[in-house]
């Protein structure tokens, strides 16, 4: 369980800062015609220049420093020199950084160039759902409160929330207990306590919530081929507003 206190919190802040810097650099340079590998290298350079290590590289054999997932790809897209980003693509970028013994993890989704209004609403909803989940995460509330807040925000727009993948505790390891589902019932599940570090990361589909894994054994795609958006922050629970380490 990622309970952080004192100096550990400063290390978590530092990893979170680096994750944010990498994401912003990637978002500022993303453009149609760029390969997902080129985009990965932008993020990787920032992480390494900050004296950190990409958390995902080699994690369970994952072969890249960041995940880039386009359109119906939900998460864990592997960057490739042959995968080009096109005008109108919905691109989710997921970054993790490890420094001083602690991880940070965050994801943003952007639409490249001119987007379909429904794709824009999907992206806005993913951020809104994440932020509602974060707002529900305080000492004394439960994992069910967080999941229900996320699920309500998503379903209010007629979209669906992925069930097969969840958020997670984070700290000395990228993935620690507890699992943080993006669905649930208010009042149910584990009680949150001050200092608990978690990654809150809803994956939101325009269509059905079901997903499949592609032949590369990593890329998760929507089963119905519909668009999907992903938004993630690393946070630390407190007695009042949570600390958002990747803002
Ligand atoms: N944010 C994602 C997660 O927490 C990224 C993991 S990619 C992996 O699962 F390669 F590290 F698995
Ligand atoms: Co994560």
GROMACS .gro file of C-alpha atoms and ligand atoms in nm:
model
  260
    1UNK     CA    1   0.000   0.000   0.000
    2UNK     CA    2   0.147   0.336  -0.100
    3UNK     CA    3   0.128   0.538   0.220
    4UNK     CA    4   0.358   0.838   0.185
    5UNK     CA    5   0.484   1.065   0.458
    6UNK     CA    6   0.749   1.330   0.511
    7UNK     CA    7   1.041   1.315   0.270
    8UNK     CA    8   0.877   1.044   0.062
    9UNK     CA    9   0.609   1.293  -0.032
   10UNK     CA   10   0.874   1.528  -0.170
   11UNK     CA   11   1.011   1.244  -0.382
   12UNK     CA   12   0.661   1.165  -0.509
   13UNK     CA   13   0.613   1.533  -0.595
   14UNK     CA   14   0.936   1.530  -0.792
   15UNK     CA   15   0.838   1.221  -0.993
   16UNK     CA   16   0.496   1.376  -1.054
   17UNK     CA   17   0.653   1.700  -1.174
   18UNK     CA   18   0.867   1.512  -1.425
   19UNK     CA   19   0.568   1.315  -1.556
   20UNK     CA   20   0.380   1.642  -1.608
   21UNK     CA   21   0.676   1.803  -1.783
   22UNK     CA   22   0.706   1.508  -2.023
   23UNK     CA   23   0.332   1.512  -2.098
   24UNK     CA   24   0.329   1.887  -2.167
   25UNK     CA   25   0.632   1.864  -2.394
   26UNK     CA   26   0.473   1.578  -2.590
   27UNK     CA   27   0.140   1.764  -2.617
   28UNK     CA   28   0.311   2.080  -2.740
   29UNK     CA   29   0.488   1.891  -3.021
   30UNK     CA   30   0.222   1.639  -3.128
   31UNK     CA   31   0.115   1.690  -3.489
   32UNK     CA   32  -0.029   1.503  -3.783
   33UNK     CA   33   0.246   1.322  -3.972
   34UNK     CA   34   0.448   1.241  -3.661
   35UNK     CA   35   0.501   0.876  -3.571
   36UNK     CA   36   0.406   0.751  -3.226
   37UNK     CA   37   0.774   0.653  -3.181
   38UNK     CA   38   0.884   1.015  -3.241
   39UNK     CA   39   0.631   1.125  -2.982
   40UNK     CA   40   0.763   0.867  -2.737
   41UNK     CA   41   1.120   0.993  -2.782
   42UNK     CA   42   1.011   1.347  -2.687
   43UNK     CA   43   0.875   1.218  -2.356
   44UNK     CA   44   1.163   0.983  -2.294
   45UNK     CA   45   1.418   1.263  -2.341
   46UNK     CA   46   1.242   1.480  -2.081
   47UNK     CA   47   1.229   1.196  -1.828
   48UNK     CA   48   1.595   1.109  -1.873
   49UNK     CA   49   1.710   1.473  -1.879
   50UNK     CA   50   1.544   1.509  -1.537
   51UNK     CA   51   1.750   1.221  -1.400
   52UNK     CA   52   1.452   0.985  -1.389
   53UNK     CA   53   1.384   0.646  -1.546
   54UNK     CA   54   1.071   0.573  -1.753
   55UNK     CA   55   0.856   0.361  -1.521
   56UNK     CA   56   0.696   0.161  -1.801
   57UNK     CA   57   1.013   0.058  -1.989
   58UNK     CA   58   1.062  -0.312  -1.916
   59UNK     CA   59   0.761  -0.328  -1.682
   60UNK     CA   60   0.635  -0.685  -1.733
   61UNK     CA   61   0.834  -0.669  -2.057
   62UNK     CA   62   0.663  -0.354  -2.191
   63UNK     CA   63   0.900  -0.240  -2.468
   64UNK     CA   64   0.873   0.141  -2.457
   65UNK     CA   65   0.903   0.446  -2.232
   66UNK     CA   66   0.545   0.572  -2.273
   67UNK     CA   67   0.212   0.443  -2.406
   68UNK     CA   68   0.047   0.612  -2.705
   69UNK     CA   69  -0.306   0.489  -2.778
   70UNK     CA   70  -0.504   0.621  -3.076
   71UNK     CA   71  -0.882   0.631  -3.134
   72UNK     CA   72  -1.029   0.287  -3.050
   73UNK     CA   73  -0.708   0.194  -2.867
   74UNK     CA   74  -0.788   0.234  -2.498
   75UNK     CA   75  -0.444   0.208  -2.332
   76UNK     CA   76  -0.100   0.048  -2.361
   77UNK     CA   77  -0.041   0.131  -2.729
   78UNK     CA   78   0.323   0.059  -2.813
   79UNK     CA   79   0.498   0.345  -2.997
   80UNK     CA   80   0.612   0.253  -3.346
   81UNK     CA   81   0.799   0.424  -3.630
   82UNK     CA   82   0.531   0.300  -3.871
   83UNK     CA   83   0.233   0.432  -3.675
   84UNK     CA   84   0.154   0.785  -3.794
   85UNK     CA   85  -0.063   1.034  -3.612
   86UNK     CA   86  -0.333   1.182  -3.836
   87UNK     CA   87  -0.549   1.495  -3.831
   88UNK     CA   88  -0.853   1.436  -3.611
   89UNK     CA   89  -0.697   1.147  -3.417
   90UNK     CA   90  -0.780   1.111  -3.051
   91UNK     CA   91  -0.445   1.036  -2.887
   92UNK     CA   92  -0.398   0.921  -2.530
   93UNK     CA   93  -0.048   0.964  -2.388
   94UNK     CA   94   0.045   0.777  -2.069
   95UNK     CA   95   0.371   0.854  -1.888
   96UNK     CA   96   0.543   0.716  -1.578
   97UNK     CA   97   0.867   0.837  -1.419
   98UNK     CA   98   1.077   0.681  -1.143
   99UNK     CA   99   1.323   0.887  -0.940
  100UNK     CA  100   1.465   0.866  -0.584
  101UNK     CA  101   1.279   0.537  -0.536
  102UNK     CA  102   0.930   0.666  -0.623
  103UNK     CA  103   0.699   0.658  -0.924
  104UNK     CA  104   0.464   0.911  -1.077
  105UNK     CA  105   0.202   0.815  -1.337
  106UNK     CA  106  -0.036   1.027  -1.545
  107UNK     CA  107  -0.216   1.030  -1.878
  108UNK     CA  108  -0.379   1.294  -2.097
  109UNK     CA  109  -0.587   1.258  -2.410
  110UNK     CA  110  -0.575   1.517  -2.689
  111UNK     CA  111  -0.740   1.553  -3.026
  112UNK     CA  112  -0.499   1.643  -3.304
  113UNK     CA  113  -0.620   1.934  -3.515
  114UNK     CA  114  -0.988   1.962  -3.597
  115UNK     CA  115  -1.201   1.714  -3.409
  116UNK     CA  116  -1.547   1.573  -3.424
  117UNK     CA  117  -1.764   1.736  -3.150
  118UNK     CA  118  -1.848   1.395  -3.006
  119UNK     CA  119  -1.480   1.308  -2.973
  120UNK     CA  120  -1.425   1.640  -2.792
  121UNK     CA  121  -1.712   1.562  -2.554
  122UNK     CA  122  -1.560   1.219  -2.487
  123UNK     CA  123  -1.225   1.376  -2.399
  124UNK     CA  124  -1.387   1.638  -2.175
  125UNK     CA  125  -1.587   1.365  -2.003
  126UNK     CA  126  -1.275   1.158  -1.929
  127UNK     CA  127  -1.112   1.457  -1.755
  128UNK     CA  128  -1.433   1.549  -1.577
  129UNK     CA  129  -1.478   1.190  -1.453
  130UNK     CA  130  -1.119   1.172  -1.332
  131UNK     CA  131  -1.153   1.503  -1.148
  132UNK     CA  132  -1.484   1.400  -0.986
  133UNK     CA  133  -1.321   1.078  -0.871
  134UNK     CA  134  -1.030   1.273  -0.727
  135UNK     CA  135  -1.267   1.512  -0.549
  136UNK     CA  136  -1.435   1.209  -0.386
  137UNK     CA  137  -1.101   1.074  -0.261
  138UNK     CA  138  -1.047   1.197   0.090
  139UNK     CA  139  -0.967   1.037   0.424
  140UNK     CA  140  -1.278   0.858   0.548
  141UNK     CA  141  -1.440   0.811   0.209
  142UNK     CA  142  -1.421   0.476   0.029
  143UNK     CA  143  -1.299   0.335  -0.300
  144UNK     CA  144  -1.666   0.288  -0.387
  145UNK     CA  145  -1.721   0.663  -0.347
  146UNK     CA  146  -1.441   0.728  -0.596
  147UNK     CA  147  -1.563   0.468  -0.846
  148UNK     CA  148  -1.925   0.581  -0.821
  149UNK     CA  149  -1.829   0.946  -0.878
  150UNK     CA  150  -1.636   0.848  -1.192
  151UNK     CA  151  -1.904   0.614  -1.324
  152UNK     CA  152  -2.181   0.871  -1.267
  153UNK     CA  153  -1.991   1.140  -1.456
  154UNK     CA  154  -1.932   0.907  -1.752
  155UNK     CA  155  -2.279   0.755  -1.771
  156UNK     CA  156  -2.444   1.098  -1.740
  157UNK     CA  157  -2.305   1.165  -2.089
  158UNK     CA  158  -2.421   0.828  -2.226
  159UNK     CA  159  -2.065   0.692  -2.242
  160UNK     CA  160  -1.929   0.381  -2.070
  161UNK     CA  161  -1.644   0.320  -1.833
  162UNK     CA  162  -1.399   0.032  -1.892
  163UNK     CA  163  -1.421  -0.238  -1.624
  164UNK     CA  164  -1.130  -0.464  -1.720
  165UNK     CA  165  -0.861  -0.214  -1.619
  166UNK     CA  166  -0.848  -0.007  -1.302
  167UNK     CA  167  -0.645   0.257  -1.120
  168UNK     CA  168  -0.397   0.157  -0.853
  169UNK     CA  169  -0.191   0.240  -0.549
  170UNK     CA  170   0.149   0.386  -0.640
  171UNK     CA  171   0.472   0.467  -0.459
  172UNK     CA  172   0.789   0.259  -0.447
  173UNK     CA  173   0.624   0.037  -0.705
  174UNK     CA  174   0.428   0.151  -1.010
  175UNK     CA  175   0.135  -0.071  -0.917
  176UNK     CA  176   0.056  -0.127  -0.551
  177UNK     CA  177  -0.261  -0.218  -0.367
  178UNK     CA  178  -0.535  -0.110  -0.362
  179UNK     CA  179  -0.697  -0.146  -0.702
  180UNK     CA  180  -0.901   0.165  -0.779
  181UNK     CA  181  -1.202   0.073  -0.997
  182UNK     CA  182  -1.364   0.341  -1.212
  183UNK     CA  183  -1.709   0.211  -1.120
  184UNK     CA  184  -1.880   0.107  -0.801
  185UNK     CA  185  -2.125   0.194  -0.529
  186UNK     CA  186  -2.091   0.484  -0.290
  187UNK     CA  187  -1.998   0.374   0.062
  188UNK     CA  188  -1.863   0.035  -0.048
  189UNK     CA  189  -1.505  -0.087  -0.046
  190UNK     CA  190  -1.188   0.005   0.138
  191UNK     CA  191  -1.175   0.321   0.344
  192UNK     CA  192  -0.919   0.577   0.227
  193UNK     CA  193  -0.667   0.711   0.476
  194UNK     CA  194  -0.442   1.015   0.485
  195UNK     CA  195  -0.119   0.967   0.289
  196UNK     CA  196  -0.250   0.695   0.056
  197UNK     CA  197  -0.104   0.751  -0.293
  198UNK     CA  198  -0.321   0.632  -0.583
  199UNK     CA  199  -0.342   0.673  -0.959
  200UNK     CA  200  -0.697   0.759  -1.062
  201UNK     CA  201  -0.737   0.671  -1.430
  202UNK     CA  202  -1.077   0.630  -1.594
  203UNK     CA  203  -1.089   0.489  -1.947
  204UNK     CA  204  -1.406   0.608  -2.118
  205UNK     CA  205  -1.561   0.456  -2.432
  206UNK     CA  206  -1.817   0.620  -2.659
  207UNK     CA  207  -1.981   0.279  -2.706
  208UNK     CA  208  -1.970  -0.043  -2.506
  209UNK     CA  209  -1.734  -0.084  -2.207
  210UNK     CA  210  -1.590  -0.414  -2.326
  211UNK     CA  211  -1.230  -0.434  -2.448
  212UNK     CA  212  -0.994  -0.678  -2.621
  213UNK     CA  213  -0.618  -0.725  -2.625
  214UNK     CA  214  -0.444  -0.704  -2.963
  215UNK     CA  215  -0.196  -0.958  -3.102
  216UNK     CA  216   0.100  -0.757  -2.967
  217UNK     CA  217  -0.025  -0.871  -2.623
  218UNK     CA  218  -0.030  -0.510  -2.496
  219UNK     CA  219  -0.261  -0.279  -2.687
  220UNK     CA  220  -0.609  -0.273  -2.535
  221UNK     CA  221  -0.884  -0.181  -2.786
  222UNK     CA  222  -1.258  -0.129  -2.756
  223UNK     CA  223  -1.446  -0.446  -2.853
  224UNK     CA  224  -1.695  -0.248  -3.065
  225UNK     CA  225  -1.432  -0.028  -3.233
  226UNK     CA  226  -1.566   0.289  -3.072
  227UNK     CA  227  -1.342   0.577  -2.961
  228UNK     CA  228  -1.189   0.574  -2.615
  229UNK     CA  229  -1.027   0.843  -2.397
  230UNK     CA  230  -0.806   0.811  -2.089
  231UNK     CA  231  -0.716   1.062  -1.816
  232UNK     CA  232  -0.496   0.991  -1.515
  233UNK     CA  233  -0.344   1.172  -1.218
  234UNK     CA  234  -0.131   1.050  -0.930
  235UNK     CA  235  -0.278   1.186  -0.606
  236UNK     CA  236  -0.224   1.163  -0.231
  237UNK     CA  237  -0.528   1.140  -0.004
  238UNK     CA  238  -0.555   1.392   0.281
  239UNK     CA  239  -0.817   1.505   0.531
  240UNK     CA  240  -0.941   1.766   0.284
  241UNK     CA  241  -0.861   1.823  -0.085
  242UNK     CA  242  -0.627   1.553  -0.219
  243UNK     CA  243  -0.279   1.656  -0.334
  244UNK     CA  244  -0.254   1.616  -0.711
  245UNK     CA  245   0.108   1.533  -0.784
  246UNK     CA  246   0.086   1.531  -1.165
  247UNK     CA  247  -0.109   1.856  -1.213
  248LIG     N1  248  -0.079   0.407  -1.646
  248LIG     C1  249  -0.071   0.272  -1.692
  248LIG     C2  250  -0.097   0.178  -1.580
  248LIG     O1  251  -0.095   0.220  -1.467
  248LIG     C3  252   0.054   0.244  -1.763
  248LIG     C4  253   0.118   0.111  -1.748
  248LIG     S1  254   0.193   0.067  -1.893
  248LIG     C5  255   0.300  -0.054  -1.856
  248LIG     O2  256  -0.125   0.061  -1.598
  248LIG     F1  257   0.368  -0.078  -1.959
  248LIG     F2  258   0.380  -0.013  -1.762
  248LIG     F3  259   0.234  -0.158  -1.813
  249LIG    CO1  260  -0.155   0.406  -1.402
   0.00000   0.00000   0.00000
